[in-house]
Amino acid sequence: MDRAPGPSARLKLTLSYAGFVMLAGILLMGAVLAFYLYFLPSGWIRTDGNFWINRSVLVRAFVPFMAAVIVFLLVFGLLGGWLLAGRMLAPLTRITDATRLAATGSLAHRVRLPGRTDEFRELADAFDTMLARLEAHVAEQRRFAANASHELRTPLAITQSLLDVARNDPNRPTDELDERLHVVNTRAIRLTEALLLLSRADQRSFRRDRVDLSLTVEEAAETLLPLAEKHGVTIETSGELAPAIGSEALLLQLTTNLLHNAIVHNVPSGVVHLTTTVRGRSVVLTVENTGEPLPPQLVSTLTEPFQRGTERIRADHAGVGLGLAIVQSITQAHDGTLTLTPLPSGGLRVTVRLPAG
């Protein structure tokens, strides 16, 4: 933003300090002069038995002295104010330099002001925190973009290979080619839709309404019941009314993703428990499934985009690697928290805590 040049903050503070010092000096000199004029009698008076002075003579002698003191206070105020303002504004200069470095893309720089807490150090600490979060967010976005490019390139490369094979072998049956192209295209569409949904959740561009999580649980369970029956998994729902504030479509997507993962990453004859509760000013959605024991190191990476628990994934339902990443984004967009806990007996417990409506 272009602005007209103006005086610096240091100059303004210097003039303010000098003006205040001069005002205090003038008031002090005026008070002394008023004292003389009020208490000294008119005419000649004897001071110590040897000297006689006149009040008007005393006043005429005091005025030049007062002017000299005011000039001294002006110079002292300007010099002292300039040095003092520079010392006081030094932390602000460091913050400004860090801001300019951040504007050039250097997010690793930190202000790190030493000393005890004051307004400047609180500002510097807040700025350092913002830089740390921004650096982590940029790194995550770069990693996500690289992974997304790789994931989107895979179905396109497969499609290109299938088309090349079909073009080089005109006698090849088209039924198999059509089926494989349909599978690859469906995967690409699912990945694109998941990326768009993830972007929408990150931008928080949705209307907030009153949503009952218990109803979203029932709807998700009814939608995925055929998939659960195909895998031999039992869905059990329980709980109470759990009103939250947010997007009904996104919260339904959140519940569906959790339930889908709990079904796919399960064992034959496994069980999925979905529970909704109200705890104070929060509503809690809990999804538990049976399965193989999971190491904590693996669980801590499951919410990252395109991270898959390969040891638990079946070949026919590998997904696009964005299920829990979308859940994480939707939860954060609703000012909630997501917790993943491996169960000692095997399986995973996912807890979503949202503000109550």
CSV table of C-alpha atoms in Angstrom, one decimal:
chain,number,residue,atom,x,y,z
A,1,MET,CA,0.0,0.0,0.0
A,2,ASP,CA,1.5,3.3,-1.1
A,3,ARG,CA,1.5,6.1,1.5
A,4,ALA,CA,2.7,9.6,1.6
A,5,PRO,CA,6.0,10.1,3.5
A,6,GLY,CA,5.6,11.3,7.1
A,7,PRO,CA,7.6,11.8,10.3
A,8,SER,CA,8.9,8.7,11.9
A,9,ALA,CA,7.6,7.4,15.2
A,10,ARG,CA,11.0,8.1,16.8
A,11,LEU,CA,10.8,11.8,15.7
A,12,LYS,CA,7.3,12.1,17.0
A,13,LEU,CA,8.3,10.6,20.4
A,14,THR,CA,11.3,12.9,20.5
A,15,LEU,CA,9.2,16.0,19.9
A,16,SER,CA,6.7,14.7,22.5
A,17,TYR,CA,9.4,14.2,25.1
A,18,ALA,CA,11.1,17.6,24.4
A,19,GLY,CA,7.7,19.4,24.4
A,20,PHE,CA,6.8,17.8,27.8
A,21,VAL,CA,10.2,18.7,29.3
A,22,MET,CA,9.8,22.3,28.1
A,23,LEU,CA,6.3,22.6,29.4
A,24,ALA,CA,7.3,21.3,32.8
A,25,GLY,CA,10.3,23.7,32.8
A,26,ILE,CA,8.1,26.7,31.8
A,27,LEU,CA,5.6,25.8,34.5
A,28,LEU,CA,8.3,25.5,37.1
A,29,MET,CA,9.9,28.8,36.1
A,30,GLY,CA,6.6,30.5,36.1
A,31,ALA,CA,5.8,29.2,39.5
A,32,VAL,CA,9.1,30.6,40.9
A,33,LEU,CA,8.5,33.9,39.2
A,34,ALA,CA,5.0,34.1,40.6
A,35,PHE,CA,6.3,33.3,44.0
A,36,TYR,CA,8.7,36.3,43.8
A,37,LEU,CA,6.1,38.6,42.5
A,38,TYR,CA,3.6,37.6,45.2
A,39,PHE,CA,5.8,37.5,48.2
A,40,LEU,CA,8.3,40.3,47.6
A,41,PRO,CA,7.1,43.8,48.5
A,42,SER,CA,7.4,46.6,46.1
A,43,GLY,CA,10.3,49.1,46.4
A,44,TRP,CA,13.7,48.5,47.9
A,45,ILE,CA,14.1,45.9,50.6
A,46,ARG,CA,17.1,44.9,52.7
A,47,THR,CA,18.2,41.3,52.3
A,48,ASP,CA,20.9,40.6,54.9
A,49,GLY,CA,21.6,44.0,56.4
A,50,ASN,CA,24.1,45.0,53.7
A,51,PHE,CA,22.3,44.8,50.3
A,52,TRP,CA,19.2,46.4,49.1
A,53,ILE,CA,17.3,45.1,46.1
A,54,ASN,CA,14.2,46.1,44.1
A,55,ARG,CA,11.5,43.6,43.1
A,56,SER,CA,11.5,44.9,39.5
A,57,VAL,CA,15.2,44.6,39.3
A,58,LEU,CA,15.0,41.0,40.6
A,59,VAL,CA,12.4,40.1,38.0
A,60,ARG,CA,14.4,41.6,35.1
A,61,ALA,CA,17.4,39.6,36.3
A,62,PHE,CA,15.3,36.4,36.5
A,63,VAL,CA,13.8,36.5,33.1
A,64,PRO,CA,17.0,36.0,31.1
A,65,PHE,CA,17.9,33.1,33.4
A,66,MET,CA,14.5,31.5,32.8
A,67,ALA,CA,15.0,31.8,29.1
A,68,ALA,CA,18.4,30.2,29.3
A,69,VAL,CA,17.0,27.3,31.3
A,70,ILE,CA,14.2,26.8,28.8
A,71,VAL,CA,16.7,26.7,25.9
A,72,PHE,CA,18.8,24.1,27.9
A,73,LEU,CA,15.6,22.1,28.5
A,74,LEU,CA,14.8,22.2,24.8
A,75,VAL,CA,18.2,20.9,23.8
A,76,PHE,CA,18.2,18.3,26.6
A,77,GLY,CA,14.7,17.2,25.7
A,78,LEU,CA,15.5,16.7,22.1
A,79,LEU,CA,18.8,14.8,22.6
A,80,GLY,CA,17.5,12.8,25.5
A,81,GLY,CA,14.2,12.1,23.8
A,82,TRP,CA,15.9,11.0,20.6
A,83,LEU,CA,18.1,8.5,22.5
A,84,LEU,CA,15.3,7.3,24.7
A,85,ALA,CA,12.9,6.9,21.8
A,86,GLY,CA,15.5,4.9,19.9
A,87,ARG,CA,16.0,2.6,22.8
A,88,MET,CA,12.3,2.1,23.4
A,89,LEU,CA,11.6,1.4,19.7
A,90,ALA,CA,14.5,-1.0,19.2
A,91,PRO,CA,12.2,-4.1,19.7
A,92,LEU,CA,9.8,-2.7,17.1
A,93,THR,CA,12.7,-2.4,14.6
A,94,ARG,CA,13.5,-6.0,15.1
A,95,ILE,CA,9.9,-7.0,14.6
A,96,THR,CA,9.7,-4.9,11.4
A,97,ASP,CA,12.9,-6.5,10.0
A,98,ALA,CA,11.4,-10.0,10.7
A,99,THR,CA,8.2,-8.9,9.0
A,100,ARG,CA,10.1,-7.9,5.9
A,101,LEU,CA,12.0,-11.2,5.9
A,102,ALA,CA,8.8,-13.1,6.2
A,103,ALA,CA,7.4,-11.0,3.2
A,104,THR,CA,10.2,-12.3,1.1
A,105,GLY,CA,9.4,-15.9,1.9
A,106,SER,CA,11.8,-16.5,4.8
A,107,LEU,CA,9.5,-18.0,7.4
A,108,ALA,CA,12.2,-19.6,9.4
A,109,HIS,CA,13.4,-16.3,11.0
A,110,ARG,CA,12.2,-15.5,14.5
A,111,VAL,CA,12.4,-12.3,16.6
A,112,ARG,CA,13.1,-13.9,19.9
A,113,LEU,CA,13.2,-10.7,22.0
A,114,PRO,CA,15.0,-11.3,25.3
A,115,GLY,CA,14.0,-9.8,28.6
A,116,ARG,CA,10.9,-9.7,30.8
A,117,THR,CA,7.3,-9.5,29.5
A,118,ASP,CA,6.0,-6.2,28.2
A,119,GLU,CA,3.9,-5.0,25.3
A,120,PHE,CA,6.7,-5.3,22.7
A,121,ARG,CA,7.7,-8.7,23.8
A,122,GLU,CA,4.1,-9.9,23.8
A,123,LEU,CA,3.9,-8.7,20.2
A,124,ALA,CA,7.2,-10.4,19.3
A,125,ASP,CA,6.1,-13.7,20.9
A,126,ALA,CA,2.7,-13.5,19.1
A,127,PHE,CA,4.5,-12.8,15.8
A,128,ASP,CA,6.9,-15.7,16.4
A,129,THR,CA,4.0,-18.0,17.0
A,130,MET,CA,2.3,-16.8,13.9
A,131,LEU,CA,5.4,-17.4,11.8
A,132,ALA,CA,5.8,-20.9,13.3
A,133,ARG,CA,2.2,-21.8,12.4
A,134,LEU,CA,2.5,-20.2,9.0
A,135,GLU,CA,5.7,-22.1,8.3
A,136,ALA,CA,4.1,-25.4,9.3
A,137,HIS,CA,1.0,-24.6,7.2
A,138,VAL,CA,3.1,-23.7,4.1
A,139,ALA,CA,5.2,-26.9,4.5
A,140,GLU,CA,2.0,-29.0,4.9
A,141,GLN,CA,0.5,-27.3,1.8
A,142,ARG,CA,3.6,-28.0,-0.2
A,143,ARG,CA,3.7,-31.6,0.9
A,144,PHE,CA,0.0,-31.9,0.2
A,145,ALA,CA,0.4,-30.4,-3.3
A,146,ALA,CA,3.3,-32.8,-4.1
A,147,ASN,CA,1.3,-35.8,-2.9
A,148,ALA,CA,-1.8,-34.7,-4.7
A,149,SER,CA,0.1,-34.3,-7.9
A,150,HIS,CA,1.6,-37.7,-7.5
A,151,GLU,CA,-1.8,-39.3,-6.8
A,152,LEU,CA,-3.5,-37.5,-9.7
A,153,ARG,CA,-0.7,-38.5,-12.0
A,154,THR,CA,-1.1,-42.2,-11.2
A,155,PRO,CA,-4.6,-42.7,-12.7
A,156,LEU,CA,-3.7,-40.5,-15.7
A,157,ALA,CA,-0.6,-42.6,-16.4
A,158,ILE,CA,-2.5,-45.8,-16.1
A,159,THR,CA,-5.2,-44.5,-18.5
A,160,GLN,CA,-2.5,-43.5,-20.9
A,161,SER,CA,-0.8,-46.9,-20.7
A,162,LEU,CA,-4.2,-48.7,-21.3
A,163,LEU,CA,-4.9,-46.5,-24.3
A,164,ASP,CA,-1.4,-47.1,-25.8
A,165,VAL,CA,-1.8,-50.9,-25.4
A,166,ALA,CA,-5.2,-50.8,-27.1
A,167,ARG,CA,-3.9,-48.6,-29.9
A,168,ASN,CA,-1.0,-51.0,-30.5
A,169,ASP,CA,-3.2,-54.1,-30.4
A,170,PRO,CA,-6.4,-53.4,-32.4
A,171,ASN,CA,-7.6,-57.0,-31.9
A,172,ARG,CA,-7.6,-56.7,-28.1
A,173,PRO,CA,-11.1,-57.2,-26.6
A,174,THR,CA,-12.6,-53.9,-25.6
A,175,ASP,CA,-14.6,-55.2,-22.7
A,176,GLU,CA,-11.6,-55.6,-20.4
A,177,LEU,CA,-10.3,-52.2,-21.5
A,178,ASP,CA,-13.6,-50.5,-20.8
A,179,GLU,CA,-13.8,-52.0,-17.4
A,180,ARG,CA,-10.3,-51.1,-16.4
A,181,LEU,CA,-10.7,-47.5,-17.7
A,182,HIS,CA,-14.0,-47.2,-15.8
A,183,VAL,CA,-12.2,-48.2,-12.5
A,184,VAL,CA,-9.3,-45.8,-13.1
A,185,ASN,CA,-11.6,-43.0,-14.1
A,186,THR,CA,-13.8,-43.6,-11.0
A,187,ARG,CA,-10.8,-43.4,-8.8
A,188,ALA,CA,-9.7,-40.1,-10.4
A,189,ILE,CA,-13.1,-38.7,-9.9
A,190,ARG,CA,-13.2,-39.8,-6.2
A,191,LEU,CA,-9.8,-38.2,-5.6
A,192,THR,CA,-10.8,-34.9,-7.3
A,193,GLU,CA,-14.0,-34.7,-5.3
A,194,ALA,CA,-12.1,-35.5,-2.1
A,195,LEU,CA,-9.6,-32.7,-2.8
A,196,LEU,CA,-12.4,-30.2,-3.5
A,197,LEU,CA,-14.1,-31.2,-0.2
A,198,LEU,CA,-10.9,-30.9,1.7
A,199,SER,CA,-10.3,-27.4,0.2
A,200,ARG,CA,-13.9,-26.4,1.1
A,201,ALA,CA,-13.4,-27.5,4.7
A,202,ASP,CA,-10.1,-25.7,5.0
A,203,GLN,CA,-11.6,-22.5,3.8
A,204,ARG,CA,-14.6,-22.7,6.2
A,205,SER,CA,-16.9,-21.5,3.4
A,206,PHE,CA,-20.1,-23.1,4.6
A,207,ARG,CA,-23.3,-22.0,6.4
A,208,ARG,CA,-23.6,-23.0,10.1
A,209,ASP,CA,-26.9,-24.6,11.2
A,210,ARG,CA,-28.0,-26.7,14.2
A,211,VAL,CA,-27.1,-30.3,13.5
A,212,ASP,CA,-27.9,-33.4,15.6
A,213,LEU,CA,-24.9,-35.7,15.4
A,214,SER,CA,-27.1,-38.7,16.4
A,215,LEU,CA,-29.1,-38.2,13.2
A,216,THR,CA,-26.0,-38.1,11.1
A,217,VAL,CA,-24.8,-41.3,12.7
A,218,GLU,CA,-28.1,-43.0,11.8
A,219,GLU,CA,-28.0,-41.8,8.3
A,220,ALA,CA,-24.4,-42.8,7.8
A,221,ALA,CA,-25.0,-46.2,9.2
A,222,GLU,CA,-28.0,-46.7,6.9
A,223,THR,CA,-26.0,-45.6,3.9
A,224,LEU,CA,-23.0,-47.9,4.6
A,225,LEU,CA,-25.0,-50.9,5.8
A,226,PRO,CA,-24.6,-52.8,2.5
A,227,LEU,CA,-20.8,-52.3,2.7
A,228,ALA,CA,-20.8,-53.5,6.3
A,229,GLU,CA,-22.7,-56.6,5.3
A,230,LYS,CA,-20.4,-57.3,2.4
A,231,HIS,CA,-17.4,-57.3,4.8
A,232,GLY,CA,-19.2,-59.2,7.5
A,233,VAL,CA,-19.1,-56.2,10.0
A,234,THR,CA,-21.8,-55.3,12.5
A,235,ILE,CA,-22.7,-51.7,13.0
A,236,GLU,CA,-23.9,-50.7,16.5
A,237,THR,CA,-25.1,-47.2,17.3
A,238,SER,CA,-26.0,-45.7,20.7
A,239,GLY,CA,-26.1,-42.5,22.5
A,240,GLU,CA,-28.2,-39.4,23.0
A,241,LEU,CA,-29.2,-36.3,21.1
A,242,ALA,CA,-26.0,-34.4,20.3
A,243,PRO,CA,-26.8,-31.0,18.9
A,244,ALA,CA,-23.9,-29.1,17.3
A,245,ILE,CA,-23.5,-26.0,15.2
A,246,GLY,CA,-22.1,-26.4,11.7
A,247,SER,CA,-22.6,-27.7,8.2
A,248,GLU,CA,-24.9,-30.7,8.0
A,249,ALA,CA,-23.4,-31.9,4.8
A,250,LEU,CA,-19.8,-31.7,6.1
A,251,LEU,CA,-20.7,-33.3,9.4
A,252,LEU,CA,-22.4,-36.1,7.6
A,253,GLN,CA,-19.3,-36.5,5.4
A,254,LEU,CA,-17.2,-36.6,8.6
A,255,THR,CA,-19.4,-39.4,10.1
A,256,THR,CA,-19.5,-41.3,6.8
A,257,ASN,CA,-15.7,-41.2,6.4
A,258,LEU,CA,-15.2,-42.4,10.0
A,259,LEU,CA,-17.7,-45.3,9.6
A,260,HIS,CA,-16.3,-46.2,6.2
A,261,ASN,CA,-12.8,-46.5,7.5
A,262,ALA,CA,-14.0,-48.4,10.5
A,263,ILE,CA,-15.7,-50.9,8.2
A,264,VAL,CA,-13.0,-51.3,5.6
A,265,HIS,CA,-10.1,-51.5,8.2
A,266,ASN,CA,-11.7,-54.2,10.2
A,267,VAL,CA,-11.5,-58.0,10.6
A,268,PRO,CA,-14.1,-60.6,9.5
A,269,SER,CA,-17.1,-60.7,11.8
A,270,GLY,CA,-15.8,-57.4,13.3
A,271,VAL,CA,-17.9,-54.7,15.1
A,272,VAL,CA,-18.1,-51.0,14.7
A,273,HIS,CA,-19.5,-48.9,17.7
A,274,LEU,CA,-20.8,-45.4,17.1
A,275,THR,CA,-21.7,-43.3,20.2
A,276,THR,CA,-22.9,-39.7,20.6
A,277,THR,CA,-22.8,-38.0,24.0
A,278,VAL,CA,-23.0,-34.5,25.5
A,279,ARG,CA,-20.2,-33.5,27.9
A,280,GLY,CA,-20.6,-30.1,29.3
A,281,ARG,CA,-20.5,-27.6,26.5
A,282,SER,CA,-19.3,-30.1,24.0
A,283,VAL,CA,-20.8,-33.0,22.0
A,284,VAL,CA,-18.7,-36.1,21.4
A,285,LEU,CA,-18.8,-38.6,18.5
A,286,THR,CA,-16.9,-41.8,19.2
A,287,VAL,CA,-16.2,-44.5,16.6
A,288,GLU,CA,-14.6,-47.7,17.6
A,289,ASN,CA,-13.8,-50.8,15.5
A,290,THR,CA,-12.2,-54.1,16.0
A,291,GLY,CA,-9.0,-55.0,14.2
A,292,GLU,CA,-5.4,-55.7,14.5
A,293,PRO,CA,-3.2,-53.9,17.1
A,294,LEU,CA,-1.9,-50.6,15.7
A,295,PRO,CA,1.5,-49.1,16.7
A,296,PRO,CA,1.2,-45.5,18.0
A,297,GLN,CA,3.7,-44.3,15.3
A,298,LEU,CA,1.3,-45.4,12.6
A,299,VAL,CA,-1.8,-43.9,14.3
A,300,SER,CA,0.0,-40.5,14.6
A,301,THR,CA,0.3,-40.2,10.8
A,302,LEU,CA,-3.2,-41.4,9.7
A,303,THR,CA,-4.6,-37.9,9.6
A,304,GLU,CA,-2.0,-36.6,7.1
A,305,PRO,CA,-3.1,-36.4,3.5
A,306,PHE,CA,-2.4,-39.6,1.4
A,307,GLN,CA,-1.2,-41.5,4.4
A,308,ARG,CA,-2.6,-45.0,4.5
A,309,GLY,CA,-2.2,-47.8,7.0
A,310,THR,CA,-1.0,-50.2,4.4
A,311,GLU,CA,-1.0,-53.2,6.7
A,312,ARG,CA,-4.7,-52.8,7.4
A,313,ILE,CA,-6.0,-51.9,3.9
A,314,ARG,CA,-7.7,-54.3,1.6
A,315,ALA,CA,-6.9,-54.1,-2.1
A,316,ASP,CA,-10.5,-53.5,-3.2
A,317,HIS,CA,-11.0,-50.6,-0.9
A,318,ALA,CA,-7.7,-48.8,-0.8
A,319,GLY,CA,-9.4,-45.4,-1.1
A,320,VAL,CA,-7.6,-42.2,-2.0
A,321,GLY,CA,-5.8,-41.6,1.3
A,322,LEU,CA,-7.9,-38.5,2.3
A,323,GLY,CA,-10.6,-40.0,4.5
A,324,LEU,CA,-9.1,-39.0,7.9
A,325,ALA,CA,-7.5,-35.9,6.5
A,326,ILE,CA,-11.0,-34.7,5.5
A,327,VAL,CA,-12.3,-35.6,8.9
A,328,GLN,CA,-9.4,-33.6,10.5
A,329,SER,CA,-10.1,-30.5,8.3
A,330,ILE,CA,-13.9,-30.7,9.0
A,331,THR,CA,-13.3,-31.0,12.7
A,332,GLN,CA,-10.9,-28.0,12.8
A,333,ALA,CA,-13.3,-26.0,10.6
A,334,HIS,CA,-16.0,-26.5,13.3
A,335,ASP,CA,-13.6,-25.5,16.1
A,336,GLY,CA,-13.4,-29.1,17.4
A,337,THR,CA,-10.7,-31.6,18.2
A,338,LEU,CA,-10.0,-35.0,16.7
A,339,THR,CA,-8.3,-37.8,18.8
A,340,LEU,CA,-7.1,-41.2,17.5
A,341,THR,CA,-6.4,-43.8,20.1
A,342,PRO,CA,-5.2,-47.4,19.4
A,343,LEU,CA,-7.1,-50.0,21.4
A,344,PRO,CA,-5.1,-52.5,23.4
A,345,SER,CA,-7.2,-55.4,22.1
A,346,GLY,CA,-6.8,-54.1,18.5
A,347,GLY,CA,-8.6,-51.6,16.4
A,348,LEU,CA,-8.9,-47.8,16.7
A,349,ARG,CA,-11.0,-45.4,18.7
A,350,VAL,CA,-11.7,-42.0,17.0
A,351,THR,CA,-13.1,-39.3,19.1
A,352,VAL,CA,-14.5,-36.1,17.6
A,353,ARG,CA,-15.4,-33.3,20.1
A,354,LEU,CA,-17.4,-30.3,18.8
A,355,PRO,CA,-18.9,-27.3,20.6
A,356,ALA,CA,-22.5,-28.0,21.6
A,357,GLY,CA,-25.2,-26.1,19.8
